[in-house]
XYZ file of C-alpha atoms in Angstrom:
658
model
C 0.000 0.000 0.000
C 2.873 2.369 0.860
C 4.498 1.807 -2.525
C 1.102 2.448 -4.215
C 0.666 5.796 -2.439
C 4.259 6.821 -3.222
C 3.796 5.886 -6.867
C 0.453 7.720 -6.992
C 2.027 10.933 -5.632
C 4.904 10.843 -8.139
C 2.696 10.090 -11.151
C 0.121 12.724 -10.114
C 2.864 15.372 -9.860
C 4.131 14.499 -13.329
C 0.587 14.619 -14.704
C -0.260 17.981 -13.145
C 3.010 19.522 -14.425
C 1.890 18.637 -17.912
C -1.380 20.610 -17.293
C -3.171 18.989 -20.244
C -5.640 17.090 -18.105
C -6.129 19.983 -15.719
C -7.153 22.104 -18.687
C -9.252 19.563 -20.573
C -10.795 17.615 -17.680
C -11.338 20.379 -15.114
C -11.042 23.884 -16.553
C -12.858 23.435 -19.900
C -16.022 21.876 -18.362
C -16.036 24.711 -15.812
C -15.694 27.336 -18.573
C -18.567 25.735 -20.499
C -20.675 25.789 -17.317
C -19.972 29.490 -16.765
C -20.846 30.356 -20.373
C -24.082 28.383 -20.198
C -24.841 29.944 -16.815
C -24.554 33.465 -18.172
C -26.659 32.599 -21.227
C -29.439 30.542 -19.621
C -29.217 31.328 -15.899
C -32.195 29.698 -14.162
C -34.354 29.351 -17.285
C -36.299 26.078 -17.578
C -34.786 23.437 -19.844
C -37.900 23.474 -22.043
C -41.433 24.724 -21.932
C -43.278 22.828 -19.240
C -40.239 21.394 -17.411
C -39.694 21.747 -13.682
C -35.905 21.980 -13.909
C -33.442 24.424 -15.468
C -31.284 24.081 -18.556
C -28.179 23.926 -16.352
C -29.678 21.135 -14.238
C -30.404 19.195 -17.410
C -26.909 19.840 -18.791
C -25.017 18.991 -15.598
C -24.598 15.322 -16.484
C -23.277 16.189 -19.950
C -20.730 18.589 -18.444
C -19.520 15.832 -16.149
C -19.147 13.609 -19.219
C -16.755 16.115 -20.816
C -14.200 15.502 -18.072
C -14.817 11.735 -18.182
C -14.274 11.631 -21.968
C -11.200 13.854 -21.724
C -9.560 11.616 -19.143
C -10.761 8.285 -20.446
C -10.158 8.857 -24.177
C -7.617 11.659 -24.524
C -5.507 11.117 -21.412
C -5.297 7.551 -20.148
C -4.791 5.804 -23.555
C -1.912 8.145 -24.460
C -0.165 7.563 -21.125
C -0.516 3.775 -21.371
C 0.600 3.644 -25.009
C 3.576 5.932 -24.202
C 4.679 3.676 -21.336
C 4.419 0.675 -23.641
C 6.251 2.431 -26.486
C 9.116 3.523 -24.170
C 9.257 0.030 -22.568
C 8.540 1.509 -19.118
C 6.020 -1.214 -18.234
C 8.545 -3.910 -19.257
C 11.229 -2.319 -17.065
C 8.919 -2.421 -14.047
C 8.902 -6.219 -14.309
C 12.425 -6.312 -12.901
C 11.546 -4.013 -9.977
C 9.588 -4.778 -6.778
C 6.685 -2.769 -8.250
C 4.368 -4.807 -10.460
C 3.533 -3.066 -13.803
C -0.173 -3.746 -13.076
C 0.168 -1.491 -10.036
C 1.396 1.304 -12.298
C -1.671 0.876 -14.519
C -3.942 0.957 -11.463
C -2.210 4.163 -10.336
C -2.820 5.791 -13.728
C -6.464 4.656 -13.646
C -6.811 6.166 -10.150
C -5.326 9.494 -11.288
C -8.010 9.912 -13.947
C -10.697 8.905 -11.464
C -9.430 11.761 -9.280
C -9.713 14.175 -12.224
C -13.333 13.082 -12.807
C -14.262 13.459 -9.127
C -12.582 16.873 -8.815
C -14.275 18.063 -11.996
C -17.757 16.924 -10.897
C -17.424 18.484 -7.436
C -16.067 21.748 -8.888
C -18.920 21.931 -11.398
C -21.557 21.221 -8.774
C -20.212 23.739 -6.252
C -20.038 26.520 -8.855
C -23.477 25.723 -10.239
C -25.045 25.507 -6.799
C -23.451 28.757 -5.542
C -24.233 30.904 -8.592
C -27.321 29.301 -10.161
C -28.861 27.281 -7.281
C -28.972 24.012 -9.216
C -29.969 20.768 -7.543
C -30.021 17.109 -8.471
C -33.582 16.091 -9.332
C -34.730 12.571 -8.720
C -32.511 10.061 -6.939
C -28.992 11.235 -5.993
C -27.898 7.605 -5.703
C -29.090 6.864 -9.252
C -27.243 9.918 -10.556
C -24.013 8.922 -8.786
C -24.456 5.334 -9.930
C -24.860 6.325 -13.584
C -21.914 8.754 -13.312
C -19.729 6.027 -11.776
C -20.746 3.497 -14.444
C -19.988 6.009 -17.215
C -16.612 6.852 -15.692
C -15.493 3.247 -15.118
C -16.617 2.103 -18.580
C -14.978 5.085 -20.350
C -11.680 4.704 -18.455
C -11.747 0.970 -19.216
C -12.110 1.793 -22.921
C -9.129 4.104 -22.519
C -7.019 1.299 -21.017
C -8.066 -0.962 -23.864
C -7.101 1.619 -26.507
C -3.749 2.158 -24.793
C -3.193 -1.599 -24.713
C -3.901 -2.295 -28.398
C -2.283 0.808 -29.927
C 1.208 0.222 -31.285
C 2.394 3.686 -30.268
C 1.235 7.096 -29.023
C 0.395 8.299 -32.532
C -2.001 5.437 -33.287
C -3.465 5.703 -29.765
C -4.122 9.386 -30.401
C -5.903 8.622 -33.696
C -8.111 5.919 -32.144
C -8.865 8.141 -29.143
C -9.965 11.034 -31.368
C -12.238 8.738 -33.382
C -13.925 7.686 -30.137
C -13.690 10.968 -28.246
C -15.583 13.403 -30.431
C -18.676 11.237 -31.107
C -18.932 10.372 -27.412
C -18.501 14.016 -26.464
C -21.219 15.072 -28.893
C -23.645 12.387 -27.745
C -22.998 13.178 -24.093
C -24.414 16.609 -24.733
C -27.489 15.454 -26.669
C -30.366 17.508 -25.298
C -33.479 15.669 -24.201
C -36.770 17.561 -24.010
C -36.895 16.651 -20.311
C -35.003 14.679 -17.714
C -36.312 11.114 -17.797
C -35.970 10.452 -14.055
C -38.140 13.474 -13.223
C -40.505 13.335 -16.209
C -43.603 13.215 -13.978
C -42.821 16.808 -12.942
C -43.057 17.953 -16.560
C -46.210 19.433 -18.082
C -48.465 16.673 -19.416
C -48.562 17.758 -23.059
C -44.744 17.661 -23.203
C -44.697 14.190 -21.628
C -47.270 12.858 -24.092
C -45.450 14.322 -27.093
C -42.332 12.399 -26.070
C -44.127 9.462 -24.453
C -41.416 7.014 -25.570
C -38.995 8.952 -23.334
C -41.521 9.354 -20.523
C -41.963 5.567 -20.460
C -38.253 5.233 -19.598
C -39.068 6.757 -16.209
C -39.120 3.753 -13.902
C -42.279 4.909 -12.095
C -44.162 5.326 -15.373
C -42.784 2.049 -16.708
C -43.782 0.236 -13.504
C -47.410 1.325 -14.022
C -47.479 -0.294 -17.467
C -45.838 -3.487 -16.171
C -48.338 -3.514 -13.308
C -51.197 -3.093 -15.808
C -49.995 -6.117 -17.745
C -49.926 -8.248 -14.586
C -53.442 -7.178 -13.554
C -54.906 -7.936 -16.993
C -53.161 -11.309 -17.052
C -54.653 -12.124 -13.640
C -58.135 -11.034 -14.734
C -57.958 -13.256 -17.802
C -56.856 -16.253 -15.767
C -59.508 -15.621 -13.108
C -62.348 -15.415 -15.635
C -61.112 -18.564 -17.376
C -60.940 -20.412 -14.047
C -64.543 -19.382 -13.378
C -65.670 -21.062 -16.593
C -65.942 -17.992 -18.836
C -64.894 -18.232 -22.476
C -62.877 -15.375 -23.976
C -64.357 -14.313 -27.325
C -63.333 -11.283 -29.408
C -66.098 -9.203 -30.927
C -65.866 -6.904 -33.991
C -64.285 -3.457 -33.923
C -66.013 -2.256 -37.094
C -69.720 -2.365 -36.416
C -72.975 -0.517 -37.077
C -73.745 2.858 -35.518
C -76.551 2.741 -32.959
C -77.893 5.108 -30.279
C -76.191 3.828 -27.094
C -75.755 7.006 -25.072
C -72.461 8.512 -26.263
C -71.202 9.845 -29.597
C -69.828 7.272 -32.024
C -66.512 7.338 -33.800
C -67.550 6.704 -37.405
C -65.467 5.158 -40.199
C -66.459 5.816 -43.845
C -66.784 2.870 -46.199
C -64.807 2.867 -49.455
C -66.900 0.120 -51.038
C -70.344 1.402 -50.028
C -70.731 5.067 -50.879
C -72.369 7.206 -48.187
C -72.304 4.456 -45.586
C -70.264 4.247 -42.403
C -68.990 1.810 -39.823
C -68.813 2.780 -36.161
C -66.270 1.809 -33.540
C -68.045 -0.001 -30.662
C -68.958 2.048 -27.586
C -69.156 -1.368 -25.936
C -69.641 -4.900 -27.270
C -73.234 -4.728 -25.990
C -75.168 -6.211 -28.874
C -72.544 -8.814 -29.739
C -72.353 -10.266 -26.233
C -76.141 -10.517 -26.100
C -76.077 -12.260 -29.465
C -73.512 -14.691 -28.055
C -76.038 -15.573 -25.346
C -78.640 -16.210 -28.051
C -76.030 -18.380 -29.824
C -75.690 -20.675 -26.807
C -72.424 -19.397 -25.294
C -73.541 -19.144 -21.699
C -70.426 -17.533 -20.159
C -68.537 -14.943 -22.220
C -65.801 -12.477 -21.306
C -63.430 -10.151 -23.121
C -60.813 -7.512 -22.321
C -62.759 -5.231 -24.595
C -61.605 -1.989 -26.228
C -64.396 0.595 -26.227
C -64.553 3.828 -28.199
C -66.577 6.881 -27.223
C -66.237 10.430 -28.496
C -66.347 11.979 -25.016
C -64.506 14.734 -23.203
C -61.671 13.743 -20.903
C -61.762 13.725 -17.099
C -59.237 12.651 -14.508
C -60.925 9.203 -14.335
C -61.928 8.970 -18.003
C -59.713 8.785 -21.048
C -61.120 10.358 -24.216
C -61.420 8.198 -27.277
C -60.810 4.687 -26.029
C -60.718 2.631 -22.867
C -60.710 -1.028 -21.834
C -63.209 -2.962 -19.756
C -63.538 -6.496 -18.441
C -66.747 -7.292 -20.265
C -68.679 -10.410 -19.228
C -72.140 -11.868 -19.736
C -73.983 -14.927 -18.390
C -77.083 -16.793 -19.522
C -79.835 -17.761 -17.080
C -78.375 -15.331 -14.570
C -80.026 -13.026 -12.075
C -78.781 -9.724 -10.715
C -77.499 -11.558 -7.650
C -75.543 -14.032 -9.819
C -73.722 -11.148 -11.489
C -73.073 -9.545 -8.089
C -71.359 -12.707 -6.855
C -69.075 -12.884 -9.918
C -68.217 -9.186 -9.699
C -67.442 -9.487 -5.973
C -65.220 -12.504 -6.435
C -63.231 -11.027 -9.315
C -62.728 -7.562 -7.818
C -62.081 -8.709 -4.247
C -59.391 -11.145 -5.395
C -57.849 -8.664 -7.832
C -57.684 -5.854 -5.301
C -56.620 -8.248 -2.556
C -53.703 -9.436 -4.680
C -52.571 -6.113 -6.163
C -53.495 -3.524 -3.523
C -50.546 -1.711 -1.897
C -49.316 -3.327 1.293
C -51.465 -2.475 4.303
C -54.557 -1.474 2.313
C -57.932 -2.842 3.427
C -60.326 -4.220 0.806
C -64.093 -4.694 1.208
C -64.903 -8.379 1.321
C -67.974 -9.978 -0.213
C -70.845 -9.470 0.026
C -70.616 -5.790 -0.906
C -73.148 -3.326 0.542
C -76.081 -2.762 -1.822
C -77.395 0.797 -1.951
C -80.379 1.830 -4.049
C -80.044 4.803 -6.384
C -82.631 6.704 -4.341
C -80.795 6.005 -1.084
C -77.435 6.955 -2.629
C -78.726 10.316 -3.845
C -80.231 11.026 -0.412
C -77.435 9.866 1.914
C -74.421 10.641 -0.283
C -75.642 13.222 -2.805
C -74.216 11.084 -5.579
C -74.794 7.771 -7.332
C -71.069 7.120 -6.795
C -70.868 7.053 -2.987
C -67.470 7.086 -1.299
C -67.930 4.825 1.725
C -64.585 5.859 3.207
C -66.307 9.084 4.285
C -68.392 8.425 7.436
C -70.615 11.504 6.955
C -74.217 10.970 5.875
C -76.808 13.365 4.480
C -80.304 13.583 5.949
C -83.497 15.134 4.592
C -85.083 17.924 6.656
C -87.519 19.261 4.049
C -90.670 18.498 6.047
C -89.157 19.898 9.218
C -88.345 23.273 7.683
C -91.805 23.560 6.169
C -92.937 23.932 9.805
C -90.427 26.749 10.486
C -90.448 30.431 9.639
C -87.278 30.424 7.552
C -88.682 31.286 4.122
C -85.552 30.413 2.030
C -85.996 26.776 3.170
C -89.765 26.485 2.794
C -91.188 24.435 -0.092
C -87.691 23.346 -1.032
C -85.661 20.204 -0.657
C -83.481 20.697 2.435
C -80.525 18.423 3.038
C -78.304 18.517 6.119
C -74.947 17.097 7.225
C -74.047 16.701 10.885
C -70.378 16.587 11.913
C -69.075 16.028 15.405
C -66.677 18.962 15.319
C -66.594 22.622 16.199
C -65.215 24.650 13.325
C -63.226 27.838 13.639
C -64.281 31.110 12.061
C -61.653 30.608 9.357
C -62.960 27.126 8.562
C -66.509 28.451 8.252
C -65.321 31.177 5.894
C -63.461 28.683 3.678
C -66.507 26.400 3.539
C -68.734 29.343 2.656
C -66.361 30.320 -0.142
C -66.416 26.726 -1.420
C -70.226 26.645 -1.284
C -70.653 29.916 -3.178
C -68.157 28.634 -5.737
C -70.558 25.744 -6.395
C -73.396 28.206 -7.038
C -75.029 28.095 -3.595
C -76.453 31.311 -2.180
C -74.885 30.547 1.208
C -74.269 27.763 3.710
C -76.457 27.755 6.813
C -75.314 26.004 9.966
C -75.996 25.451 13.648
C -73.517 24.700 16.422
C -74.683 22.590 19.360
C -73.427 24.024 22.649
C -72.688 22.096 25.847
C -76.175 22.802 27.225
C -77.670 21.510 23.924
C -78.726 25.000 22.896
C -77.878 26.239 19.421
C -75.660 28.929 18.008
C -75.742 30.024 14.398
C -77.547 32.158 11.812
C -80.546 29.800 11.510
C -81.202 29.362 15.233
C -83.634 32.278 15.491
C -85.836 30.851 12.731
C -86.442 27.548 14.547
C -89.299 27.780 17.090
C -88.376 26.684 20.597
C -90.938 23.874 20.508
C -89.225 22.389 17.415
C -85.622 22.519 18.642
C -85.939 19.155 20.331
C -87.376 17.651 17.136
C -84.415 18.668 14.960
C -82.086 17.313 17.638
C -83.753 13.910 17.359
C -84.028 13.955 13.554
C -80.352 14.800 13.071
C -78.989 12.936 16.107
C -77.378 16.124 17.428
C -75.033 16.064 20.434
C -73.021 18.677 22.279
C -70.076 19.787 20.143
C -71.792 19.007 16.816
C -72.097 21.337 13.839
C -74.882 20.786 11.314
C -74.859 22.316 7.808
C -77.898 22.946 5.587
C -78.363 22.953 1.801
C -81.675 23.970 0.180
C -82.755 24.051 -3.472
C -84.639 21.977 -6.016
C -84.225 18.265 -5.301
C -81.486 17.540 -7.850
C -79.472 20.669 -6.983
C -79.883 20.122 -3.230
C -78.578 16.566 -3.646
C -75.617 17.786 -5.704
C -74.717 20.557 -3.240
C -75.010 18.220 -0.264
C -72.772 15.657 -1.961
C -70.097 18.248 -2.687
C -70.212 19.683 0.851
C -70.043 16.153 2.306
C -66.877 15.421 0.331
C -65.325 18.777 1.220
C -66.069 18.333 4.930
C -64.624 14.824 4.871
C -61.383 16.089 3.344
C -61.071 19.282 5.433
C -61.745 17.484 8.697
C -59.576 14.497 7.735
C -62.440 12.050 8.175
C -61.868 9.923 5.065
C -60.551 6.444 5.797
C -57.025 6.012 4.546
C -55.414 2.990 2.900
C -58.692 1.334 2.019
C -60.734 0.259 -1.000
C -64.430 0.428 -0.112
C -66.791 -1.207 -2.596
C -70.558 -1.104 -2.911
C -73.276 -1.820 -5.431
C -75.724 0.874 -6.487
C -78.903 -0.577 -8.017
C -82.531 0.207 -8.835
C -81.749 3.021 -11.262
C -84.685 4.780 -12.932
C -85.439 3.298 -16.348
C -86.396 6.630 -17.927
C -85.750 10.332 -17.431
C -87.125 13.524 -18.899
C -84.779 15.708 -20.912
C -84.771 19.143 -19.223
C -84.585 20.967 -22.572
C -86.783 18.942 -24.936
C -89.031 17.599 -22.126
C -89.014 14.264 -23.937
C -88.654 10.950 -22.107
C -85.512 8.937 -22.812
C -83.424 6.129 -21.351
C -81.310 6.998 -18.323
C -78.929 4.081 -18.681
C -78.570 1.122 -20.996
C -81.611 0.835 -23.332
C -81.306 -2.972 -23.274
C -82.018 -3.243 -19.535
C -84.981 -5.178 -18.172
C -87.571 -2.944 -16.461
C -88.665 -4.043 -13.006
C -92.243 -5.271 -13.341
C -91.775 -6.177 -16.994
C -94.395 -5.369 -19.585
C -97.070 -4.658 -16.969
C -95.010 -1.852 -15.460
C -94.400 -0.318 -18.904
C -98.127 -0.411 -19.670
C -99.491 0.824 -16.344
C -96.871 2.981 -14.561
C -95.666 6.524 -15.051
C -92.429 5.980 -17.027
C -90.512 8.151 -14.554
C -91.513 5.792 -11.719
C -90.249 2.644 -13.442
C -87.024 1.186 -12.106
C -84.631 -1.001 -14.088
C -82.498 -3.981 -13.183
C -79.416 -1.812 -13.604
C -76.477 -1.660 -11.237
C -73.048 -0.106 -10.782
C -70.011 -1.121 -8.778
C -68.466 1.865 -7.017
C -65.083 1.979 -5.265
C -63.925 5.022 -3.277
C -66.331 7.283 -5.134
C -65.279 6.026 -8.580
C -67.688 4.115 -10.805
C -65.821 0.939 -11.732
C -68.551 -0.889 -13.549
C -72.072 -0.698 -14.869
C -74.274 -3.585 -15.808
C -77.796 -4.833 -16.066
C -80.150 -7.743 -16.365
C -80.828 -7.597 -20.091
C -84.164 -7.293 -21.789
C -84.547 -10.582 -23.656
C -88.264 -10.278 -24.420
C -89.075 -8.614 -27.755
C -92.501 -7.377 -26.602
C -90.963 -5.633 -23.607
C -88.168 -4.196 -25.757
C -90.579 -2.780 -28.334
C -92.665 -1.134 -25.614
C -89.596 0.298 -23.801
C -88.278 1.853 -27.003
C -91.749 3.169 -27.816
C -91.835 5.056 -24.490
C -88.398 6.498 -25.310
C -89.669 7.767 -28.657
C -88.475 4.964 -30.988
C -91.090 3.027 -32.948
C -90.652 -0.602 -33.964
C -89.316 0.333 -37.398
C -86.484 2.341 -35.805
C -85.756 -0.599 -33.512
C -85.511 -2.898 -36.534
C -83.236 -0.444 -38.335
C -80.869 0.466 -35.468
C -80.806 -2.861 -33.641
C -81.741 -5.221 -36.439
C -79.477 -8.083 -35.347
C -80.944 -8.208 -31.831
C -84.483 -7.750 -33.113
C -84.157 -10.636 -35.547
C -82.217 -12.906 -33.157
C -84.799 -12.528 -30.395
C -87.463 -13.883 -32.765
C -85.759 -17.251 -32.442
C -85.727 -17.185 -28.643
C -83.251 -15.685 -26.219
C -82.327 -16.950 -22.753
C -82.497 -14.611 -19.765
C -79.042 -13.068 -19.423
C -77.166 -10.450 -17.439
C -73.677 -9.014 -17.121
C -71.442 -6.092 -16.352
C -68.152 -4.544 -17.423
C -65.634 -3.259 -14.824
C -63.343 -0.582 -16.258
C -59.760 -1.880 -16.341
C -58.115 1.537 -16.645
C -59.974 2.827 -13.590
C -59.163 -0.306 -11.583
C -55.457 0.141 -12.254
C -55.646 3.876 -11.544
C -57.038 3.091 -8.091
C -54.558 0.276 -7.416
C -51.583 2.485 -8.299
C -52.979 5.473 -6.363
C -52.682 7.637 -9.461
C -54.935 10.691 -9.690
C -55.051 10.692 -13.491
C -56.085 7.727 -15.622
C -53.544 8.625 -18.331
C -50.745 7.565 -15.954
C -51.725 3.896 -16.370
C -52.098 3.848 -20.172
C -49.044 3.263 -22.353
C -49.976 5.735 -25.093
C -52.917 7.822 -23.896
C -54.715 10.618 -25.667
C -54.321 14.087 -24.225
C -57.120 15.834 -22.378
C -58.070 17.421 -25.715
C -58.426 13.982 -27.388
C -55.175 14.269 -29.372
C -52.313 11.861 -29.877
C -49.559 14.452 -29.467
C -46.847 11.900 -30.194
C -48.120 10.644 -33.562
C -50.136 13.721 -34.453
C -53.648 12.249 -34.514
C -56.135 13.369 -35.604
C -54.331 14.563 -38.716
C -55.216 15.608 -42.239
C -55.417 13.075 -45.034
C -54.889 13.481 -48.747
C -57.577 14.470 -51.203
C -57.179 11.038 -52.809
C -57.926 9.301 -49.503
C -61.054 11.412 -49.072
C -62.240 10.636 -52.593
C -61.778 6.908 -52.031
C -64.282 7.008 -49.164
C -66.578 9.528 -50.891
C -65.946 12.317 -48.352
C -65.767 16.055 -48.972
C -64.608 18.294 -46.124
C -66.728 21.412 -45.707
C -65.613 24.674 -44.107
């Protein structure tokens, strides 16, 4: 060890006297840094990035010193020692020639370390740069680059016949490596999730190199593989249904595809394989499933991707609503149990079943989040007995929380409420003596104060909030306030997936603009009460065998017991404004197939993208899709939708109008 240190000191002195490596490996990278610093300062690397140009370029600057030492320094030294027979002479001394090579390798490691530290200190002092992402990963990649480059240098020095040939080989390697080390990426891969979304999607192939993003896609593959195996084990047969199909009114806008062969006619991409899976039941396939691509021309949301999505579509013959519930529970409970993050609790079967009416009353939404313990109550009748005119003859909903809020908290809640469109947010505080404090107290007669206490279950220390409007608006406001209170007061259960079924949806609804009656959900659903209900009941009072699975306030699945009776189907479509001829035209395959007899059947279709979004705790569904559309329904990477040639338009008989 002593001889190594002595040799290192002597060789380092000789190297420093030469000054070449000091200039090329230390000073030049520093000069480049200073120039870039004065030009770019703290400007972002690109539009939408969360880091500066200097932070992005820091790794490349470090590579300059590595390339200088590894390709322009070390090979020349080694080849010179070989050419002058210095290494051969060391064989007859106590110092092994290998030790000399190790010393030279160490010297250039020192240059690399000194250069990196000098660069970082200058950049941090003058331009406040920092290492984004993992420091260990950065140091690991820097170390790997240094060791591999210096090893190449040793190799070049070992194979070159003399210094001149070593210099030629080194130059051939040096300049390309130097150029590529400074190749500018649109963003830093390790911190790509900090970059603006449109930039990430434009360069999605780079974004997918980010390990966190990549892990989501790998995770997605594992979940889908498990779902396939689970459905197969349960006796379901995987069958692919067509992508090019007929356009039909199924609730959303179709993506249409013009036909070249049949002028003026169009295919449609399937919103769901609805008709095909029902036809499979007619065909005698009693258990079908598919990881089905679905296409709907809809606007994007955080939990909905525009354009296309995937669902676990399944259907069963001779099945009731309860049969479908059992399959859905088994599949989702096992999937979430297997793939949920460690420590997360998952609702076990049987899931709670909540009617649509109950959900809208108690949760203010048909997608109830059961992690929130707060419940909404109806106080409409009570306030009709009071003197508070803004609440009379209106739907009044209330939420009781066992908490006393500060003045600041009340002000923030009021601001939130007015932001929703509410005129205000009434409340009462329950004092220790069970008296009330708040702006509504004076409007409640003394003889009724005990009644509201019993109705709302009020206790000392409670605060109750009131929302009043038309029924649908009151429900919406109450649901939003419930969620906001749950979040502000930290009441929402953490690390849990809470499932429930929502069923008994209305079959029909009235369009607020046209006043016409239409389907609320799937038009192929069986009405409760069958044909008799359609003939005798007010359409708005008819319920359907329709159901959703909801998890943590997110709709994961919708489904229904299907209408398999042609008489009932004709009557249902008639109520919705479609005569039998329209039914034949739009749903001809089902209409004709049902003439030959159809078994009772039912099914559902959990959304795969949403499942994975929940399991990965991502807030945006696009994080779990390999190549998602942007929020504006564009493929920013490939440039879709794009223009096509006039010839292509002529082939499909299309003329674009202004």
